[in-house]
mmCIF file of C-alpha atoms in Angstrom:
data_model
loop_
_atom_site.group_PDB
_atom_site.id
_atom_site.type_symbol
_atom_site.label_atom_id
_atom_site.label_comp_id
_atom_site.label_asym_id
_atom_site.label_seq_id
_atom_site.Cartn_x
_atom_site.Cartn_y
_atom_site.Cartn_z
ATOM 1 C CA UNK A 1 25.316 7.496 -27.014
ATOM 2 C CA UNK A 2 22.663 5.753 -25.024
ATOM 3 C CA UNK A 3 22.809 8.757 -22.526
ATOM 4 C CA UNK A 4 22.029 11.043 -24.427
ATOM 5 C CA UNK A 5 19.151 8.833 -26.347
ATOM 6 C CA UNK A 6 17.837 8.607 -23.110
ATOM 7 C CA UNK A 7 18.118 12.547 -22.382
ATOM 8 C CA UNK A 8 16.060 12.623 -25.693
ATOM 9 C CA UNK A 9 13.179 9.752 -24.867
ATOM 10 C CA UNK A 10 12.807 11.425 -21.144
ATOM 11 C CA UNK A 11 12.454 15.407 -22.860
ATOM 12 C CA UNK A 12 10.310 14.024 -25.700
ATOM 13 C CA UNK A 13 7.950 12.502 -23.072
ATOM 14 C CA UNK A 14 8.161 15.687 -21.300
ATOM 15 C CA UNK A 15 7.230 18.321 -23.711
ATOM 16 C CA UNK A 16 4.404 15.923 -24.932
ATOM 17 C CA UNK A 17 2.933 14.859 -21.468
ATOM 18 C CA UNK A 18 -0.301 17.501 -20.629
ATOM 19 C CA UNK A 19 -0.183 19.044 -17.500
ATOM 20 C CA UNK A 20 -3.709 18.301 -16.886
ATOM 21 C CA UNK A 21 -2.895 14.422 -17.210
ATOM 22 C CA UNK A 22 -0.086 14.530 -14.387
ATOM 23 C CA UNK A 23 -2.737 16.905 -12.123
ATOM 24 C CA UNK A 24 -1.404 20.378 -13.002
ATOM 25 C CA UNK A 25 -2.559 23.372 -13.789
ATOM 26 C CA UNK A 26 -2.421 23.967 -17.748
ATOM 27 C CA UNK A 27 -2.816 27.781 -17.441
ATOM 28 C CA UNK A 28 0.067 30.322 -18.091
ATOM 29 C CA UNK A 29 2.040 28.576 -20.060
ATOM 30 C CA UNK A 30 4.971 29.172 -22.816
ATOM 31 C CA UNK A 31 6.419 25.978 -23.572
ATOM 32 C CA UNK A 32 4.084 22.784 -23.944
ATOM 33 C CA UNK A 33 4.323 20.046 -21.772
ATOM 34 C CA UNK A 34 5.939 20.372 -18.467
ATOM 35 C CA UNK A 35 8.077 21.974 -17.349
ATOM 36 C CA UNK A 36 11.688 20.796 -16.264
ATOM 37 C CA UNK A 37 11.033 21.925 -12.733
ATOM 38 C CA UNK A 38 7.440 20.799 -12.611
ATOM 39 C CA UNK A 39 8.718 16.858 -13.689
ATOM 40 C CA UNK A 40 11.448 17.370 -11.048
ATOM 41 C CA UNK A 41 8.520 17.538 -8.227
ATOM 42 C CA UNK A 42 6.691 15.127 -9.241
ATOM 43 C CA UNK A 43 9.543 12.956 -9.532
ATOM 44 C CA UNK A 44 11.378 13.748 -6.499
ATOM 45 C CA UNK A 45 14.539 15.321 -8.153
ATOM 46 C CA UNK A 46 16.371 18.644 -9.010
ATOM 47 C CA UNK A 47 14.977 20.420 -12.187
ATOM 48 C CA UNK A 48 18.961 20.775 -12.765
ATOM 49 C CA UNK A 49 19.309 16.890 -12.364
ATOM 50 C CA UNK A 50 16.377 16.321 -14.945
ATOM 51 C CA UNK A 51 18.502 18.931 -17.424
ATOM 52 C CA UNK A 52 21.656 17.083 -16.986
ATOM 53 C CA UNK A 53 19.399 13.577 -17.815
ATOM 54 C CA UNK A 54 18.122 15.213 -20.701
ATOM 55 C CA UNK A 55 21.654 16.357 -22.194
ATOM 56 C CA UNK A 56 22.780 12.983 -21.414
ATOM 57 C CA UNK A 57 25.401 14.248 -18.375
ATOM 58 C CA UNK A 58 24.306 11.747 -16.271
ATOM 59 C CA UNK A 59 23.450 8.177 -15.856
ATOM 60 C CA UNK A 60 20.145 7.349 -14.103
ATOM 61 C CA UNK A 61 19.921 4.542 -11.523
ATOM 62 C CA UNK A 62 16.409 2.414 -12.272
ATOM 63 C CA UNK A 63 15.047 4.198 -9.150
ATOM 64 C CA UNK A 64 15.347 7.148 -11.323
ATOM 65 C CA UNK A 65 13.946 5.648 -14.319
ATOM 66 C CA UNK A 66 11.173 4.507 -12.239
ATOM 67 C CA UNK A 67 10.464 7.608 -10.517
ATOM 68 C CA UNK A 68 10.374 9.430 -14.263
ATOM 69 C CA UNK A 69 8.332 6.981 -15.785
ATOM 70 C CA UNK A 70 5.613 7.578 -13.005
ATOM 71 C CA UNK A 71 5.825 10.942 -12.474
ATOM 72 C CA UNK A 72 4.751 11.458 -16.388
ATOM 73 C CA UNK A 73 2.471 8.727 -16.244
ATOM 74 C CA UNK A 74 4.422 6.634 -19.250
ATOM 75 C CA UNK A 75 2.688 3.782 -20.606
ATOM 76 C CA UNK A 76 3.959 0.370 -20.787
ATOM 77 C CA UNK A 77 5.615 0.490 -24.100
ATOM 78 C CA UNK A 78 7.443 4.014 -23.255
ATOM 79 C CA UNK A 79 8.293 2.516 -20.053
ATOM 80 C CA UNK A 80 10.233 -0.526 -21.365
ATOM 81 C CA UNK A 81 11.852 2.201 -23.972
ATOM 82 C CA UNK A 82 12.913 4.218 -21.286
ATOM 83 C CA UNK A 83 14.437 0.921 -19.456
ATOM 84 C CA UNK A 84 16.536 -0.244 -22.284
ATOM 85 C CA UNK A 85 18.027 2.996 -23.044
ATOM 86 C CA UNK A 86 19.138 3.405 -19.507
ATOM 87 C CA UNK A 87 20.689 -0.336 -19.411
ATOM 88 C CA UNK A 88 17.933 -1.798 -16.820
ATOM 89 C CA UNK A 89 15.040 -4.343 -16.934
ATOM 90 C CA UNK A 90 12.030 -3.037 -16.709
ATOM 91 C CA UNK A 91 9.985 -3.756 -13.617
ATOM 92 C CA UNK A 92 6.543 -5.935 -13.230
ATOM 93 C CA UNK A 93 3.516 -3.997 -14.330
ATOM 94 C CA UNK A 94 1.041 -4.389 -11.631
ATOM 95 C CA UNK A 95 1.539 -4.797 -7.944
ATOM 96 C CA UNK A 96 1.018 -8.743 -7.341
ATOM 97 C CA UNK A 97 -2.098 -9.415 -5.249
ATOM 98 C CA UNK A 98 -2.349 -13.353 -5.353
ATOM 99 C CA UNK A 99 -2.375 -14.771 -1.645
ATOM 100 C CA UNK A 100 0.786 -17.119 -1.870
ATOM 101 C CA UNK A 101 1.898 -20.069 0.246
ATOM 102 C CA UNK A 102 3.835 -18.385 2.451
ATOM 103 C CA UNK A 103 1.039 -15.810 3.492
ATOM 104 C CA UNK A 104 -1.423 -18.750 3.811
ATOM 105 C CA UNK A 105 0.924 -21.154 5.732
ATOM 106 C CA UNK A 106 1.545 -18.172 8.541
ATOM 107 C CA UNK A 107 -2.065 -17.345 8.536
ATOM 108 C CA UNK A 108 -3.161 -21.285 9.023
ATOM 109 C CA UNK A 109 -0.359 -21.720 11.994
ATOM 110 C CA UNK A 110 -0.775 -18.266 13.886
ATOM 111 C CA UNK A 111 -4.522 -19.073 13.807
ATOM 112 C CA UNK A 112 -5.029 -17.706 17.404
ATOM 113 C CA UNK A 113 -3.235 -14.011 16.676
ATOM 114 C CA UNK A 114 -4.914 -11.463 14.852
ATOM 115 C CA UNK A 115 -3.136 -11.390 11.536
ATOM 116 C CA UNK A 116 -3.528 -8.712 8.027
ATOM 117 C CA UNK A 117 -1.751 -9.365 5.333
ATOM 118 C CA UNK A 118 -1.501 -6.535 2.814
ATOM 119 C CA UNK A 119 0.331 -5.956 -1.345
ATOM 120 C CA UNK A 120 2.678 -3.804 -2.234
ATOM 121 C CA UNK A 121 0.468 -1.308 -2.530
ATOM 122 C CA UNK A 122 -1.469 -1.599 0.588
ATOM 123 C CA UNK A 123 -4.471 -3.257 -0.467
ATOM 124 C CA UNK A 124 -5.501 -5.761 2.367
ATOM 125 C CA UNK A 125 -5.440 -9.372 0.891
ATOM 126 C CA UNK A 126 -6.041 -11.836 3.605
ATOM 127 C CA UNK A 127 -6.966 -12.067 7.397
ATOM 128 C CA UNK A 128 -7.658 -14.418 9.844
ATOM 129 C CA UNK A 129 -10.598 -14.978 12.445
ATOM 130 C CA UNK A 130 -8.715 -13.890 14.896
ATOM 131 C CA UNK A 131 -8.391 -10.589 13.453
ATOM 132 C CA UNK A 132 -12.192 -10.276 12.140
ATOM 133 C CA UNK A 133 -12.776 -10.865 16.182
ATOM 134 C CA UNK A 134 -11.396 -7.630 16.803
ATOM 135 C CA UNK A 135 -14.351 -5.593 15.224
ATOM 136 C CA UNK A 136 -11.709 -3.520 13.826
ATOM 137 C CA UNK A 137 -12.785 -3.230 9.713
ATOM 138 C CA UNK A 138 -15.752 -0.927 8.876
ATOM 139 C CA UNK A 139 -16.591 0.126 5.417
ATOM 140 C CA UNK A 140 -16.856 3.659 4.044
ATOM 141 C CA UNK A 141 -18.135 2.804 0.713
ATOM 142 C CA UNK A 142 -14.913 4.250 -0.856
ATOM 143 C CA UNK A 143 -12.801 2.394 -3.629
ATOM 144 C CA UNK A 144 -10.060 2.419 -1.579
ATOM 145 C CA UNK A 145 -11.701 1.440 1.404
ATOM 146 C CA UNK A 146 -9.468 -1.668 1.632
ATOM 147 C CA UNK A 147 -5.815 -0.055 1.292
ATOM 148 C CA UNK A 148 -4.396 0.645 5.122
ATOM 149 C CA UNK A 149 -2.800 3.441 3.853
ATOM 150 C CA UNK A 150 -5.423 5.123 2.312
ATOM 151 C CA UNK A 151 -7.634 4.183 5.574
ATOM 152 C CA UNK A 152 -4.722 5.813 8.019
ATOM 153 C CA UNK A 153 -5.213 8.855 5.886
ATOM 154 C CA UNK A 154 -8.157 9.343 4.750
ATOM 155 C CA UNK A 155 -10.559 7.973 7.098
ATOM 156 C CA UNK A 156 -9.025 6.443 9.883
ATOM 157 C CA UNK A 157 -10.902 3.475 12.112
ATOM 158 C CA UNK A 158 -13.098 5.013 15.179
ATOM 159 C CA UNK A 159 -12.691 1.350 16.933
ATOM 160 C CA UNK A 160 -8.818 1.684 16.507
ATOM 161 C CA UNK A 161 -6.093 4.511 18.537
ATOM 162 C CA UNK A 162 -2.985 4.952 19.246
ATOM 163 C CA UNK A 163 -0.592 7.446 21.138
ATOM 164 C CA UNK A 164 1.100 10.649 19.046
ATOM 165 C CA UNK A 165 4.654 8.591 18.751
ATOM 166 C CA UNK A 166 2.900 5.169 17.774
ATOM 167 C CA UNK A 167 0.863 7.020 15.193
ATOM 168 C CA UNK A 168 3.912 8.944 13.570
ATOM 169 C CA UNK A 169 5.497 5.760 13.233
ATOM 170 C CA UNK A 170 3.106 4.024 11.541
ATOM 171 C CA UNK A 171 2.151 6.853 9.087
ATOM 172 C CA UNK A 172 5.843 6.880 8.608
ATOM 173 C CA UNK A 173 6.022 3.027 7.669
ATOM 174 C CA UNK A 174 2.804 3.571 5.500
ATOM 175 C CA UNK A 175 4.669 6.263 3.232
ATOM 176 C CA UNK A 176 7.958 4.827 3.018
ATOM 177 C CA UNK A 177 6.530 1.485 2.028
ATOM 178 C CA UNK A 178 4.283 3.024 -0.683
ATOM 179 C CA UNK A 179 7.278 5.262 -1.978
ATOM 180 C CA UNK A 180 9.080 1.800 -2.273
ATOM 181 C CA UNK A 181 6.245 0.119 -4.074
ATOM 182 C CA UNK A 182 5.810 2.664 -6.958
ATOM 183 C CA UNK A 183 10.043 2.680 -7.450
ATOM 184 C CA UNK A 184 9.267 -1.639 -8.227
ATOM 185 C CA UNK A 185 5.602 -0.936 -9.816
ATOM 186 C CA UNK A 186 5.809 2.262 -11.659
ATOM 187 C CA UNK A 187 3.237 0.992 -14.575
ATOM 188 C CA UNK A 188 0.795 0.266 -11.828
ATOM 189 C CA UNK A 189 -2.094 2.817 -12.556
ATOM 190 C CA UNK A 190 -4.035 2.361 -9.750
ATOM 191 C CA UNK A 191 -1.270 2.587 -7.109
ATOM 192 C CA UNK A 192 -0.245 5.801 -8.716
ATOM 193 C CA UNK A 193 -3.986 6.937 -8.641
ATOM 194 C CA UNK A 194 -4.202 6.850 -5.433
ATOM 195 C CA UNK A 195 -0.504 8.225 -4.042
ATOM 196 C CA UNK A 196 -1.957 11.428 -6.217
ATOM 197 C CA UNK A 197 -5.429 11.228 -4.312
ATOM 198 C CA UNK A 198 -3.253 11.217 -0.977
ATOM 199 C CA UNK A 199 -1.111 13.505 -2.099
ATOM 200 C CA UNK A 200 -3.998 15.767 -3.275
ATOM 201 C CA UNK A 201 -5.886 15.277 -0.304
ATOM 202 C CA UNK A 202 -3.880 14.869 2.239
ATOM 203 C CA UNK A 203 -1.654 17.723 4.125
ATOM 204 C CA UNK A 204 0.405 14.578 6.239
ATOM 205 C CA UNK A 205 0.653 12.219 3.623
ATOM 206 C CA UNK A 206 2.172 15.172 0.876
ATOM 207 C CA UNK A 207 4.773 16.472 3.943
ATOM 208 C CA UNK A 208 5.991 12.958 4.441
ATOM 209 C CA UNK A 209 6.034 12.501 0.787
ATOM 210 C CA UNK A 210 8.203 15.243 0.437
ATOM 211 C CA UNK A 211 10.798 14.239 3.368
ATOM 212 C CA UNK A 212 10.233 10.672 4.043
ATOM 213 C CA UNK A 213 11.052 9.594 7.769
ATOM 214 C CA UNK A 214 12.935 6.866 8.387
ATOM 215 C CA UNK A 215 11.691 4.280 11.069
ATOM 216 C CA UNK A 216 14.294 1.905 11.718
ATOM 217 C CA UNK A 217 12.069 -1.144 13.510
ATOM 218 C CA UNK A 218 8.458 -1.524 13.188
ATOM 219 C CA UNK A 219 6.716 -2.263 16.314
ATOM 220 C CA UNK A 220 3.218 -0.100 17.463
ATOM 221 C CA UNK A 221 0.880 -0.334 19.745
ATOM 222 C CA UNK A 222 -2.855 0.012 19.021
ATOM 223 C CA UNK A 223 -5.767 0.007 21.262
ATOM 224 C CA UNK A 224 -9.090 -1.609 19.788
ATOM 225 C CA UNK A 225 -12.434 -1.114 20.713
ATOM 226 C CA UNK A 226 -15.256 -3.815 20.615
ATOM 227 C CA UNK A 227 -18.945 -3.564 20.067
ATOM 228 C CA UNK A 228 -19.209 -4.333 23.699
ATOM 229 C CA UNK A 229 -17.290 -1.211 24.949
ATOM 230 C CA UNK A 230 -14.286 -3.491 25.823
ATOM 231 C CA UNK A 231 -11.318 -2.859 24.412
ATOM 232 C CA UNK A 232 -7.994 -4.583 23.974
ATOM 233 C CA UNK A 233 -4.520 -2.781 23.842
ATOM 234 C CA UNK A 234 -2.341 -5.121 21.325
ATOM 235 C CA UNK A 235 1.430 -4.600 19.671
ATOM 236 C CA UNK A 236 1.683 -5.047 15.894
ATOM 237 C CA UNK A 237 4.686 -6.349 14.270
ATOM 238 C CA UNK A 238 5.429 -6.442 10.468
ATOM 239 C CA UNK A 239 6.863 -9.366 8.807
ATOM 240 C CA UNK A 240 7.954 -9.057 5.180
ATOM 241 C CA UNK A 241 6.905 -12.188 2.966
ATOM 242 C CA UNK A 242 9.441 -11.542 0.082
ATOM 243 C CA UNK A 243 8.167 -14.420 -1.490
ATOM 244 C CA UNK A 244 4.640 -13.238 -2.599
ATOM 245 C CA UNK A 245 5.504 -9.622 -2.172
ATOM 246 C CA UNK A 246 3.563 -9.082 0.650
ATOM 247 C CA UNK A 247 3.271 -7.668 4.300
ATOM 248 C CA UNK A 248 1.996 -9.400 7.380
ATOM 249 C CA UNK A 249 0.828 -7.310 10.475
ATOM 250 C CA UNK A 250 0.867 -9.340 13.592
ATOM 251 C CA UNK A 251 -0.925 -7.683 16.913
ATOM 252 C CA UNK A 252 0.319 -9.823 20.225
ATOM 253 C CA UNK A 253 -0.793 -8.958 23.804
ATOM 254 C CA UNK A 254 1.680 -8.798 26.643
ATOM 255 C CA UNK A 255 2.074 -12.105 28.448
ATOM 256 C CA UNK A 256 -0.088 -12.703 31.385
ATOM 257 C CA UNK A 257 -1.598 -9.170 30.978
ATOM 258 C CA UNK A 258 -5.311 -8.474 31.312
ATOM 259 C CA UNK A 259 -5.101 -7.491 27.318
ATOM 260 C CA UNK A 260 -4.073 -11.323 26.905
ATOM 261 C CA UNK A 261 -6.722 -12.660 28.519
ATOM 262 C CA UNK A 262 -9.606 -10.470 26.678
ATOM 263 C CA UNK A 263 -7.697 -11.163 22.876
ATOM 264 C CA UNK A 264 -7.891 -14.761 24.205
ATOM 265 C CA UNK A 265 -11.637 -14.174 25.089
ATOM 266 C CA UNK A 266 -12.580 -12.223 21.738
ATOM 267 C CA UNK A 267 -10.836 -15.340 19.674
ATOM 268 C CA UNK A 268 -12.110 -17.943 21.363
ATOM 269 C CA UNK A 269 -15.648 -16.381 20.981
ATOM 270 C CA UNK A 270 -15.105 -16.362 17.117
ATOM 271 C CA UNK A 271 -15.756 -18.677 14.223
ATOM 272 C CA UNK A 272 -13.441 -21.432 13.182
ATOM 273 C CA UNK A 273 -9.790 -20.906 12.131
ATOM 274 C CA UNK A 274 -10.477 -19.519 8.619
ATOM 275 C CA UNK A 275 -7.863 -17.893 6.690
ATOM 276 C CA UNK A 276 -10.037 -15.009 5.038
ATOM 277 C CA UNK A 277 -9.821 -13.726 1.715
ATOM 278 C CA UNK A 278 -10.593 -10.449 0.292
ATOM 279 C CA UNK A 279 -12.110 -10.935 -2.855
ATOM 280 C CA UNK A 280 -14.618 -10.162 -5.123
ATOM 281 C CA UNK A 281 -17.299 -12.497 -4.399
ATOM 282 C CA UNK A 282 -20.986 -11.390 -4.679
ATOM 283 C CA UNK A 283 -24.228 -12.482 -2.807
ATOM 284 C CA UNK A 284 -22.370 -15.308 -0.428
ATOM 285 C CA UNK A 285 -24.060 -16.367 2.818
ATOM 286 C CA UNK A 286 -23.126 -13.944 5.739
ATOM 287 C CA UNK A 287 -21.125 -14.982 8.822
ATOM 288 C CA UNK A 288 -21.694 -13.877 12.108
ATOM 289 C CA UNK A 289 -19.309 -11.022 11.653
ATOM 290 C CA UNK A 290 -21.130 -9.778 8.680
ATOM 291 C CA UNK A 291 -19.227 -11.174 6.578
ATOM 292 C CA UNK A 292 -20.259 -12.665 3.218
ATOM 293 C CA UNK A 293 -17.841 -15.849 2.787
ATOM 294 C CA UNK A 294 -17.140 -18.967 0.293
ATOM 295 C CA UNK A 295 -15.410 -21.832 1.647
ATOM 296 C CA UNK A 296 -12.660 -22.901 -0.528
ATOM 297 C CA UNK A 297 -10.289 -25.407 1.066
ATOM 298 C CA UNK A 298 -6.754 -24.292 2.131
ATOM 299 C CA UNK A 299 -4.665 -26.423 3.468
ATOM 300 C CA UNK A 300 -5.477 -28.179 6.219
ATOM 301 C CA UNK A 301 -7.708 -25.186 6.862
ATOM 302 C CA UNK A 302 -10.707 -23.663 5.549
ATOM 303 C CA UNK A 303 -10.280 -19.877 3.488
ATOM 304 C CA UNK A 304 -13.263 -17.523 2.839
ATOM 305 C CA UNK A 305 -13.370 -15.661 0.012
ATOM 306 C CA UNK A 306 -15.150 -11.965 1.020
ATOM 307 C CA UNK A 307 -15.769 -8.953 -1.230
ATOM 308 C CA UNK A 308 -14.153 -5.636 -0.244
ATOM 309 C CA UNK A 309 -17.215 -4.073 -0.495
ATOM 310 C CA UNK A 310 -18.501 -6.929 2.074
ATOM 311 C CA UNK A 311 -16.102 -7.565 5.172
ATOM 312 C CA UNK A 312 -17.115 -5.439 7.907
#
C-alpha cells in the first residue's frame, strides 16, 4: 500500500510541477507537467524506472527519494511526505555552514600549511594565513564567487594551474562531491540553484554530471603564482571532517625542495596565525592582504571574520 501511495505523491508532483520551474521548455506540450522521461533526466533515472515508482512496482532507496524530490524542486512539506511514504527520514534542509571545532582545531595546529576548508556544497568557510599568503583568491563579483566548484567552472583562478590529468581529477572530485551533497541536502535551494547554473552553463560540468568519474584517492598538484612573478608548485590533499560536514584542502611542498623553501618564505612573510572566516561582515579594517577582518578569539588563536564579497 505505501508503494503505491508513493507512486501516487511522486506522479501528482509530476503532472503539477511547471516545466518552466525545473528549467524546461513549456512549449509543445500534451500532458501538463512533465513528462515521465523529462523527470527521469533530471533525476538521473530511467523514464521506465519512474513508471514502475509511480505504479508502485518498486521500492525507492532514499537516494532515490532524494534525487526526485530535487529534480521537481519539492518543498519542504512535500519532501517529508515523500520520505514517510517511502519508509525513510527525511534529510537536513540546508547544507550546514557553521565552522566547527574540528575545522578550527586543524586550522589553529597546521598554522604554517596553506589550508581551505569548504561545506557540503562547496562554499569556502574558513582559511588560514598561510593560505591568504598564496595570493591565490580574487573576486569576480559573482554570487557564487566563493564556491570552488563554481570557481573551477565558471571562472577559474589566473594565479592557479595545473597539468590535463591533475585538472580532470579535481573537476572529477568537484562533481562527485556536489552529486553527493544534493542526495543528503535535497531541500537546499541554493545548492540546487547553482548545480542548474553549472549544468546550464557549463559543457564539462553537464558531461560529468551525466557519467560521474570515479577518483579513487585525492591528491593534485597545483602551481600558484604570486604578485611577485614567483610561483610555488604545492600538492593538495583532502581531509573529510565528518563531524561538521565539511572538507579541508591541505597544499604541502615536497621536502627539502626549492617549492618548500619559497611556501616557507611566502608564510613567514604573512600576518599572524589567524584562522580566517568567511563571513558577512561589512566595513572592517583591511589587512595587508586586502582583507577586511574582525578579530574574534578562537582558541588559543585569533579568527577573522571576512565578507565574501571582501577576501581577495
Amino acid at each position: 500500500m505505501q508503494h503505491l501511495e508513493f507512486g501516487a505523491a511522486v506522479r501528482h508532483l509530476r503532472e503539477n510541477t511547471a516545466p518552466a520551474a525545473v528549467g524546461l521548455a513549456p512549449g509543445g506540450r500534451r500532458v501538463r507537467g512533465l513528462r515521465r522521461e523529462e523527470l527521469g533526466e533530471l533525476a538521473g533515472m530511467s523514464a521506465d524506472y519512474v513508471r514502475r515508482l509511480e505504479q508502485g512496482r518498486s521500492h525507492p532507496s532514499a537516494g532515490v527519494v532524494n534525487a526526485i524530490a530535487r529534480a521537481l524542486r519539492a518543498g519542504r512539506a512535500d519532501y517529508e511526505r515523500l520520505c514517510a511514504l517511502a519508509g525513510y527520514a527525511a534529510a537536513e534542509g540546508q547544507v550546514p555552514t557553521d565552522l566547527g571545532p574540528g575545522a578550527t582545531r586543524l586550522l589553529e595546529r597546521f598554522a604554517d600549511t596553506p589550508m581551505v576548508v569548504s561545506d557540503a556544497a562547496m562554499n569556502v568557510v574558513a582559511v588560514n594565513s598561510a593560505f591568504l599568503a598564496l595570493e591565490h583568491w580574487n573576486l569576480t563579483g559573482d554570487r557564487w564567487q566563493w564556491n570552488v566548484a563554481w570557481r573551477a567552472f565558471r571562472d577559474p583562478f589566473e594565479a592557479f594551474k595545473q597539468s590535463e590529468a591533475d585538472a580532470d581529477d579535481h573537476e572529477a572530485v568537484l562533481v562527485t562531491q556536489l552529486r553527493n551533497s544534493l542526495l543528503r541536502y535535497p531541500a537546499d535551494t541554493a545548492l540546487a540553484a547553482m548545480v542548474d547554473d553549472l549544468r546550464s552553463t557549463s559543457r564539462r560540468f553537464d558531461a560529468l554530471w551525466r557519467a560521474p568519474r570515479p577518483v579513487a584517492a585525492y591528491e593534485s598538484s597545483a602551481t600558484f603564482t604570486q604578485s611577485d612573478g614567483d610561483s610555488v608548485t604545492l600538492v593538495g590533499n583532502l581531509i573529510a571532517i565528518p563531524g561538521d560536514d565539511l572538507a579541508a584542502v591541505m597544499l604541502t611542498a615536497a621536502p627539502g625542495s626549492a617549492d618548500e623553501a619559497r611556501l616557507a618564505e611566502l608564510v613567514g612573510a604573512s600576518e599572524g596565525r589567524a584562522v580566517v572566516e568567511v563571513g558577512r561582515q561589512e566595513e572592517q579594517p583591511v589587512s595587508r592582504h586586502g582583507v577586511r577582518v574582525q578579530g574574534r578569539p578562537v582558541g588559543q588563536e585569533v579568527s577573522r571574520e571576512v565578507s565574501r564579497a571582501d577576501l581577495g
